[in-house]
Coordinates of C-alpha atoms and ligand atoms in Angstrom, one line a residue:
X245 CA 52.3 21.3 23.0
X246 CA 51.8 24.9 23.3
X247 CA 51.4 26.2 26.8
X248 CA 48.3 28.3 25.9
X249 CA 45.2 27.2 28.5
X250 CA 42.3 29.2 27.2
X251 CA 40.6 26.2 25.5
X252 CA 38.5 23.2 27.4
X253 CA 40.2 20.2 27.1
X254 CA 38.9 16.3 27.7
X255 CA 39.9 12.9 28.2
X256 CA 39.4 9.5 29.4
X257 CA 41.3 9.4 32.6
X258 CA 41.1 5.8 33.4
X259 CA 42.3 2.8 31.7
X260 CA 40.2 1.2 28.6
X261 CA 39.1 -2.3 29.2
X262 CA 36.8 -4.4 31.6
X263 CA 36.0 -2.4 35.0
X264 CA 33.2 -0.9 37.3
X265 CA 33.5 2.4 35.9
X266 CA 35.3 4.6 34.0
X267 CA 36.1 8.5 34.3
X268 CA 36.0 11.5 31.2
X269 CA 37.9 14.5 32.6
X270 CA 36.8 17.7 31.1
X271 CA 38.9 21.2 32.1
X272 CA 38.6 24.8 31.2
X273 CA 36.4 28.1 31.0
X274 CA 34.0 25.8 29.0
X275 CA 34.0 23.1 31.0
X276 CA 30.6 23.9 32.6
X277 CA 28.8 24.9 29.6
X278 CA 29.9 21.8 28.2
X279 CA 28.6 19.6 30.9
X280 CA 24.6 21.2 30.4
X281 CA 24.9 20.7 26.6
X282 CA 25.4 16.9 26.9
X283 CA 23.0 15.9 29.7
X284 CA 19.3 15.7 29.4
X285 CA 18.1 18.9 30.8
X286 CA 16.0 18.0 34.3
X287 CA 15.4 20.6 36.9
X288 CA 18.7 22.5 37.1
X289 CA 21.7 22.5 34.3
X290 CA 25.1 21.2 36.0
X291 CA 26.6 25.0 35.7
X292 CA 23.8 26.0 38.1
X293 CA 24.7 23.5 40.7
X294 CA 27.2 24.6 43.6
X295 CA 30.7 23.1 43.0
X296 CA 31.6 19.6 44.8
X297 CA 27.8 18.4 44.1
X298 CA 27.4 15.0 42.0
X299 CA 24.2 13.8 40.6
X300 CA 23.2 11.0 38.2
X301 CA 22.5 11.9 34.7
X302 CA 22.1 10.7 31.0
X303 CA 24.9 11.9 29.0
X304 CA 23.1 12.4 25.6
X305 CA 24.4 12.6 22.0
X306 CA 21.2 14.3 20.0
X307 CA 18.1 12.4 21.4
X308 CA 20.2 9.3 21.8
X309 CA 21.4 8.5 25.6
X310 CA 25.3 7.1 25.1
X311 CA 25.6 6.5 28.9
X312 CA 24.2 6.9 32.6
X313 CA 27.1 8.7 34.1
X314 CA 27.7 10.4 37.8
X315 CA 28.4 14.2 36.6
X316 CA 30.7 16.2 39.5
X317 CA 31.2 19.1 39.5
X318 CA 34.5 21.3 40.3
X319 CA 35.2 25.1 40.2
X320 CA 38.4 26.8 39.7
X321 CA 40.7 27.1 41.4
X322 CA 39.5 24.3 43.6
X323 CA 40.3 21.4 41.1
X324 CA 43.1 19.7 40.2
X325 CA 44.1 21.6 37.4
X326 CA 42.8 25.2 38.9
X327 CA 40.2 25.5 36.4
X328 CA 36.6 24.6 36.2
X329 CA 36.6 20.7 36.0
X330 CA 33.4 18.1 34.9
X331 CA 34.1 14.4 35.5
X332 CA 31.9 12.2 34.2
X333 CA 31.8 9.0 36.2
X334 CA 29.9 6.7 33.5
X335 CA 30.3 2.5 33.1
X336 CA 33.4 0.8 32.4
X337 CA 34.4 -0.9 29.4
X338 CA 36.0 1.2 26.8
X339 CA 32.4 2.0 24.9
X340 CA 30.9 4.3 26.9
X341 CA 33.8 6.2 28.0
X342 CA 34.4 6.9 24.2
X343 CA 30.8 7.9 23.5
X344 CA 30.9 10.5 26.4
X345 CA 34.5 11.9 25.0
X346 CA 33.1 12.1 21.5
X347 CA 29.9 13.9 22.6
X348 CA 32.1 16.3 24.8
X349 CA 34.3 17.1 21.9
X350 CA 31.3 17.9 19.9
X351 CA 30.1 19.9 22.3
X352 CA 33.3 21.9 21.9
X353 CA 36.1 20.5 23.9
X354 CA 39.3 19.4 22.5
X355 CA 41.2 16.3 23.1
X356 CA 43.8 16.5 25.9
X357 CA 47.8 16.1 25.2
X358 CA 49.4 13.6 27.7
X359 CA 49.6 15.2 30.8
X360 CA 47.8 18.3 29.8
X361 CA 45.8 18.1 32.9
X362 CA 49.0 18.0 35.4
X363 CA 50.6 20.6 33.1
X364 CA 47.7 23.2 33.8
X365 CA 47.6 22.4 37.0
X366 CA 51.7 23.6 37.2
X367 CA 50.7 26.8 35.1
X368 CA 48.2 27.5 37.5
X369 CA 50.0 27.5 40.3
X370 CA 48.4 24.4 41.9
X371 CA 51.7 22.2 42.0
X372 CA 55.6 23.0 41.4
X373 CA 57.5 20.8 38.5
X374 CA 59.0 18.6 41.4
X375 CA 55.6 17.8 42.4
X376 CA 54.1 16.9 39.0
X377 CA 57.2 14.6 38.4
X378 CA 55.8 12.8 41.4
X379 CA 52.5 12.4 40.0
X380 CA 54.2 10.5 36.9
X381 CA 56.6 8.5 39.7
X382 CA 53.6 7.7 41.5
X383 CA 51.7 6.1 38.4
X384 CA 54.5 4.2 37.5
X385 CA 55.9 3.2 41.0
X386 CA 56.2 -0.5 41.0
X387 CA 56.9 -1.4 44.8
X388 CA 55.6 0.3 47.7
X389 CA 58.6 2.0 49.0
X390 CA 58.9 3.6 45.3
X391 CA 55.3 4.7 45.7
X392 CA 55.7 6.1 49.2
X393 CA 58.9 8.3 48.2
X394 CA 57.0 9.5 45.1
X395 CA 54.0 10.5 47.8
X396 CA 56.3 12.3 49.9
X397 CA 57.2 14.2 47.0
X398 CA 53.9 14.9 46.1
X399 CA 53.3 16.1 49.5
X400 CA 56.2 18.7 49.1
X401 CA 58.8 17.4 50.8
X402 CA 61.8 17.6 48.1
X403 CA 59.7 20.8 47.1
X404 CA 60.5 22.2 50.5
X405 CA 63.9 21.0 50.9
X406 CA 64.8 22.7 47.1
X407 CA 63.2 26.1 48.0
X408 CA 65.0 26.4 51.3
X409 CA 68.2 26.1 49.3
X410 CA 67.1 28.5 46.9
X411 CA 65.7 31.3 49.6
X412 CA 69.0 30.9 51.5
X413 CA 71.1 31.5 48.3
X414 CA 69.0 34.5 47.1
X415 CA 69.7 35.9 50.6
X416 CA 73.3 35.0 50.5
X417 CA 73.3 36.7 46.9
X418 CA 71.7 39.7 48.1
X419 CA 74.2 40.1 50.6
X420 CA 77.1 39.4 48.3
X421 CA 75.9 42.0 45.9
X422 CA 75.6 44.4 49.0
X423 CA 79.5 44.0 50.0
X424 CA 80.4 45.4 46.2
X425 CA 78.8 49.0 47.3
X426 CA 81.3 49.2 50.1
X427 CA 84.2 51.2 49.2
X428 CA 87.7 49.5 48.7
X429 CA 89.4 48.4 52.1
X430 CA 86.2 49.5 54.0
X431 CA 84.5 46.1 54.1
X432 CA 84.5 44.6 57.8
X433 CA 86.6 42.0 57.8
X434 CA 84.3 39.4 58.7
X435 CA 81.9 40.0 56.2
X436 CA 83.3 37.5 53.3
X437 CA 83.8 34.5 55.7
X438 CA 80.4 34.5 56.6
X439 CA 79.1 34.5 53.7
X440 CA 81.8 31.9 52.4
X441 CA 80.3 29.8 55.8
X442 CA 76.7 29.9 54.6
X443 CA 77.5 28.8 51.0
X444 CA 79.3 25.8 52.1
X445 CA 76.5 25.0 54.5
X446 CA 74.4 25.0 51.4
X447 CA 76.8 23.1 49.4
X448 CA 76.4 20.5 51.7
X449 CA 72.8 20.5 51.8
X450 CA 72.8 19.8 48.3
X451 CA 75.2 16.9 48.4
X452 CA 72.8 15.5 51.0
X453 CA 70.3 15.2 48.2
X454 CA 72.8 14.3 45.4
X455 CA 73.1 11.5 47.9
X456 CA 69.9 10.2 47.4
X457 CA 70.1 9.8 43.5
X458 CA 71.2 5.9 43.3
X459 CA 67.9 5.3 45.7
X460 CA 66.0 7.4 43.3
X461 CA 67.6 5.6 40.3
X462 CA 67.1 1.9 41.9
X463 CA 62.9 3.0 42.6
X464 CA 62.1 4.6 39.9
X465 CA 63.9 2.9 36.7
X466 CA 64.3 -0.5 38.9
X467 CA 67.6 -2.7 39.0
X468 CA 68.7 -4.6 36.1
X469 CA 70.3 -7.6 37.8
X470 CA 71.8 -10.0 35.2
X471 CA 72.5 -14.1 35.9
X472 CA 76.0 -15.2 34.3
X473 CA 78.3 -18.0 34.4
X474 CA 79.1 -20.9 32.4
X475 CA 76.7 -23.1 30.9
X476 CA 75.1 -25.6 33.3
X477 CA 75.9 -23.7 36.5
X478 CA 72.5 -23.5 37.6
X479 CA 71.5 -19.9 36.0
X480 CA 68.0 -21.0 35.0
X481 CA 67.8 -23.1 38.5
X482 CA 68.6 -19.9 40.5
X483 CA 66.1 -17.7 38.3
X484 CA 63.1 -20.2 38.7
X485 CA 63.8 -20.5 42.4
X486 CA 64.1 -16.6 42.5
X487 CA 60.6 -16.2 40.9
X488 CA 59.1 -19.1 42.4
X489 CA 57.8 -20.8 39.4
X490 CA 59.4 -22.9 36.8
X491 CA 60.2 -19.7 34.3
X492 CA 63.1 -21.1 32.2
X493 CA 63.6 -24.5 31.0
X494 CA 66.6 -26.1 33.2
X495 CA 68.5 -29.6 31.9
X496 CA 71.7 -31.1 32.5
X497 CA 72.8 -30.6 28.5
X498 CA 74.9 -27.3 28.8
X499 CA 73.8 -24.3 26.5
X500 CA 70.1 -25.0 27.3
X501 CA 69.5 -21.2 27.5
X502 CA 70.1 -19.5 24.3
X503 CA 68.1 -16.4 24.9
X504 CA 67.6 -13.7 27.4
X505 CA 64.7 -14.6 29.7
X506 CA 63.9 -11.3 31.8
X507 CA 61.3 -11.1 34.3
X508 CA 60.3 -8.4 37.1
X509 CA 60.3 -9.1 40.7
X510 CA 60.2 -7.1 43.6
X511 CA 63.0 -7.2 46.5
X512 CA 63.0 -5.3 49.7
X513 CA 61.1 -2.6 47.5
X514 CA 63.5 -2.2 44.9
X515 CA 61.5 -3.2 41.7
X516 CA 63.8 -5.5 39.8
X517 CA 64.2 -6.9 36.5
X518 CA 66.0 -10.4 36.7
X519 CA 67.7 -11.6 33.3
X520 CA 68.9 -15.1 32.8
X521 CA 71.4 -15.4 30.2
X522 CA 72.9 -18.0 27.6
X523 CA 75.9 -19.6 29.2
X524 CA 79.6 -18.2 28.9
X525 CA 81.7 -20.5 26.7
X526 CA 83.4 -20.7 23.2
X527 CA 81.2 -22.2 20.7
X528 CA 80.9 -22.9 16.8
X529 CA 77.0 -22.9 17.2
X530 CA 75.7 -19.5 15.6
X531 CA 72.6 -19.1 17.6
X532 CA 74.5 -19.1 20.7
X533 CA 77.2 -17.1 19.4
X534 CA 73.9 -14.4 19.4
X535 CA 72.7 -15.6 22.9
X536 CA 76.2 -14.8 24.5
X537 CA 76.8 -11.6 22.8
X538 CA 73.1 -10.4 24.1
X539 CA 75.1 -12.1 27.4
X540 CA 78.0 -9.9 27.0
X541 CA 75.6 -6.6 26.3
X542 CA 73.2 -7.3 29.9
X543 CA 76.5 -7.8 31.6
X544 CA 77.3 -4.3 30.7
X545 CA 74.2 -2.7 31.6
X546 CA 73.5 -4.4 34.7
X547 CA 73.3 -2.7 37.9
X548 CA 74.2 -6.1 39.6
X549 CA 75.9 -9.4 38.3
X550 CA 75.0 -12.8 39.8
X551 CA 78.0 -14.6 38.9
X552 CA 77.4 -18.7 39.2
X553 CA 79.8 -21.2 39.5
X554 CA 79.6 -24.9 39.0
X555 CA 81.4 -26.7 42.1
X556 CA 81.3 -29.8 40.2
X557 CA 84.1 -29.1 38.1
X558 CA 87.4 -27.7 39.2
X559 CA 88.6 -24.3 39.7
X560 CA 89.5 -22.4 36.8
X561 CA 92.2 -20.0 37.3
X562 CA 91.1 -18.2 34.0
X563 CA 87.4 -17.7 35.2
X564 CA 88.6 -16.8 38.5
X565 CA 91.0 -14.3 36.9
X566 CA 88.4 -12.6 35.1
X567 CA 86.0 -12.3 38.1
X568 CA 88.3 -9.8 40.0
X569 CA 89.7 -7.9 36.7
X570 CA 86.8 -7.4 34.8
X571 CA 85.1 -4.4 35.2
X572 CA 81.4 -4.7 36.8
X573 CA 79.6 -2.4 39.1
X574 CA 78.3 -4.7 41.6
X575 CA 78.5 -8.8 41.9
X576 CA 77.7 -11.3 43.8
X577 CA 79.3 -14.4 43.0
X578 CA 77.5 -17.7 43.7
X579 CA 79.3 -21.6 44.0
X580 CA 76.4 -23.5 43.3
X581 CA 76.4 -27.4 43.2
X582 CA 78.3 -28.1 46.5
X583 CA 76.2 -31.1 47.2
X584 CA 78.4 -32.7 44.7
X585 CA 81.6 -30.4 45.1
X586 CA 84.9 -30.6 43.6
X587 CA 87.6 -30.6 47.1
X588 CA 89.7 -28.0 45.1
X589 CA 86.8 -25.4 45.9
X590 CA 88.2 -25.6 49.2
X591 CA 91.2 -23.6 48.7
X592 CA 89.2 -20.8 46.8
X593 CA 86.9 -19.6 49.2
X594 CA 87.9 -15.6 48.9
X595 CA 86.7 -15.5 45.4
X596 CA 82.9 -16.7 46.9
X597 CA 79.9 -14.7 48.4
X598 CA 78.2 -17.6 49.2
X599 CA 78.1 -21.2 48.4
X600 CA 75.0 -23.3 48.0
X601 CA 73.2 -26.3 46.4
X602 CA 70.3 -25.1 44.5
X603 CA 68.2 -28.1 44.3
X604 CA 69.1 -29.3 47.8
X605 CA 68.1 -27.5 50.9
X606 CA 68.6 -23.7 49.8
X607 CA 67.4 -20.8 51.8
X608 CA 66.4 -18.9 48.8
X609 CA 65.5 -16.1 51.4
X610 CA 68.8 -15.7 52.0
X611 CA 70.0 -15.5 48.4
X612 CA 67.4 -12.5 48.2
X613 CA 69.1 -10.7 50.9
X614 CA 72.2 -11.0 49.9
X615 CA 71.0 -9.3 46.3
X616 CA 69.4 -6.6 47.5
X617 CA 72.1 -6.1 50.2
X618 CA 74.8 -5.9 47.4
X619 CA 72.4 -3.4 45.5
X620 CA 71.5 -1.2 47.9
X621 CA 75.1 -1.4 49.9
X622 CA 75.7 2.2 51.2
X623 CA 72.0 3.2 51.2
X624 CA 69.5 3.0 54.2
X625 CA 66.7 0.7 52.6
X626 CA 65.6 0.4 56.6
X627 CA 64.8 4.4 57.0
X628 CA 61.4 5.3 56.5
X629 CA 60.6 5.8 52.9
X630 CA 61.6 9.6 51.7
X631 CA 61.5 11.7 48.8
X632 CA 64.5 11.0 46.5
X633 CA 66.0 12.9 43.6
X634 CA 65.3 11.9 39.7
X635 CA 67.9 12.0 37.1
X636 CA 66.7 15.2 36.1
X637 CA 67.3 16.9 39.6
X638 CA 70.8 15.1 39.8
X639 CA 72.0 16.7 36.4
X640 CA 70.8 20.5 37.7
X641 CA 71.8 20.2 41.3
X642 CA 75.2 18.7 40.5
X643 CA 76.1 21.8 38.2
X644 CA 74.5 24.2 40.8
X645 CA 77.1 22.7 43.8
X646 CA 79.7 23.0 41.1
X647 CA 78.8 26.6 40.2
X648 CA 78.4 27.2 43.9
X649 CA 81.8 25.8 44.6
X650 CA 83.2 28.1 41.9
X651 CA 81.7 31.2 43.3
X652 CA 83.1 30.5 46.9
X653 CA 86.4 30.0 45.3
X654 CA 86.1 33.4 44.2
X655 CA 85.1 34.9 47.2
X656 CA 88.1 33.0 49.1
X657 CA 90.3 35.3 47.4
X658 CA 89.0 38.7 48.6
X659 CA 90.0 40.3 45.4
X660 CA 87.3 42.9 44.7
X661 CA 87.1 41.9 40.7
X662 CA 86.7 38.4 41.7
X663 CA 84.1 39.2 44.3
X664 CA 82.1 41.1 42.0
X665 CA 82.7 37.9 39.2
X666 CA 81.2 35.8 41.7
X667 CA 77.9 37.9 42.1
X668 CA 76.9 37.7 39.0
X669 CA 78.0 34.0 38.7
X670 CA 75.6 33.2 41.8
X671 CA 72.7 34.3 39.2
X672 CA 73.6 30.8 37.1
X673 CA 73.4 28.8 40.5
X674 CA 70.1 30.1 41.2
X675 CA 68.5 29.7 37.7
X676 CA 69.7 26.3 37.7
X677 CA 68.0 25.5 41.3
X678 CA 65.4 27.7 39.9
X679 CA 64.4 25.0 37.0
X680 CA 64.1 22.0 39.5
X681 CA 61.2 23.2 40.8
X682 CA 60.0 25.0 38.0
X683 CA 60.6 29.2 39.3
X684 CA 62.6 29.3 35.8
X685 CA 61.3 27.2 32.8
X686 CA 60.7 27.0 29.4
X687 CA 58.4 25.4 26.7
X688 CA 60.9 22.5 26.0
X689 CA 61.2 21.5 29.7
X690 CA 57.7 21.3 30.3
X691 CA 57.3 19.1 26.8
X692 CA 60.3 17.0 27.9
X693 CA 58.5 16.5 31.4
X694 CA 54.9 16.2 30.4
X695 CA 55.0 14.1 27.2
X696 CA 55.5 11.0 29.6
X697 CA 52.8 11.3 31.1
X698 CA 49.8 9.6 29.9
X699 CA 46.7 11.0 28.3
X700 CA 44.0 11.8 30.7
X701 CA 46.5 13.0 33.5
Ligands
GTP904 N1 73.8 -31.3 41.9 C1 73.2 -30.7 41.8 N2 72.6 -30.1 40.5 C2 72.7 -29.1 39.7 C3 72.2 -27.7 41.0 N3 71.7 -26.7 40.4 C4 71.6 -27.0 39.3 N4 71.6 -28.1 38.9 C5 71.4 -28.9 38.0 O1 72.5 -28.5 36.8 C6 71.6 -28.4 35.4 C7 72.1 -27.5 34.4 O2 71.1 -26.4 35.2 P1 70.6 -24.8 34.5 O3 70.0 -24.2 35.6 O4 69.9 -25.3 33.1 O5 72.2 -24.3 34.4 P2 72.2 -23.4 33.1 O6 73.3 -22.5 33.9 O7 70.9 -22.5 33.3 O8 72.6 -23.6 32.1 P3 72.8 -23.3 30.5 O9 71.0 -22.7 30.1 O10 72.9 -24.5 29.6 O11 73.7 -22.1 30.3 C8 70.5 -29.2 35.7 O12 70.4 -30.4 35.4 C9 70.3 -28.8 37.2 O13 69.2 -29.8 37.7 C10 72.6 -28.1 42.4 O14 72.8 -27.2 43.4 N5 73.5 -29.4 42.6
MG905 MG1 70.2 -21.7 31.3

């Protein structure tokens, strides 16, 4: 996508399908003249009306009326994009919106690229990059908490924090440069330690934001939770219980589930993809082998594994051993079927997080609490939803912190050459921080961010 913006763009901003209304959005220098060309002329053309006005118009293609629409006029810079904007609110469904889009394009607009309205908002200074990303997060939010976090970010909570750190460090860089003007041995002793202190305070602030990444990842991407275990342990029974419906086939025949079964749920505000898998065992059956290979693949990707054990069978030392030695970031071990438990399990309590019977009096809310508890251990989900950083912010912030720490280490030497070098290196720190909010950016960065948007936003 090029970042020239002297033309006028148009797109359908609502989802196509049966609905009350659909919105076609037009933005750019010709938005108002284009609106004049596509409505049946009455007393006053749209371009002659004050901003904020809306009127019901007939949208025409030559002589033919294609829809009746409310036409809203917004004049730059007081609009989403910062440009003149006209919105046509026509009838829902796909036909009216497509017709309005066609006549608007025939009258001089061009089809917008994905995210181009928001990109223009960014280029016109209506929002910074962090806020533009929040728009996307808000559209993609799969839970209330994720939406609340995105809204905080859109309202500038994260931008203000990033700008605060940036401003502190630019002042620090200036003070550092000033020390270079002092003749050797004349710099007062207190100056460098004071600069180092301030740098360390900024580094801790950066770290506090880095610590929000994990919650950001859970809210934005959702958590992958895999249910694994031997055949017949009750994995599909658990999936169904968590979903509250009979999604997967349950039977007493080991090897019932062969493919992975994926379903989305939300627990404590965390969007979760729940995956039931084929039971783990040695088998001659080719189909089952493929299923088990998929189980292993999903276990590797999982944010949390729920491992189910069948209590009717005696403890298997090989299985228990694997649980304590194989790599898994987070795991919840459930001993199921305690209604018919083998007595030998009494001596193995320490391997197990919870024992229960999924078909006799299970407290599924307790299981849900355990799952969300394991997922967020170390995170405070009781706290009010707040802006949390994304993967892109994480990369830039951790590089910036790394560079800043290198600068501080150079300053600690108090050696003149090192101090001079540190001063140049501070620019890298500032560049990295500036890229977060878009103080500094390049076309490629904008492309990667805005191409993930839908058309019309
Ligand atoms: N007694 C008892 N039986 C249970 C319990 N939970 C599940 N079962 C039974 O165990 C059998 C296997 O359950 P599934 O949920 O199909 O087990 P699975 O782990 O998905 O098995 P595969 O798909 O073959 O790997 C079914 O007959 C269930 O009704 C329980 O708590 N107690
Ligand atoms: Mg199953």
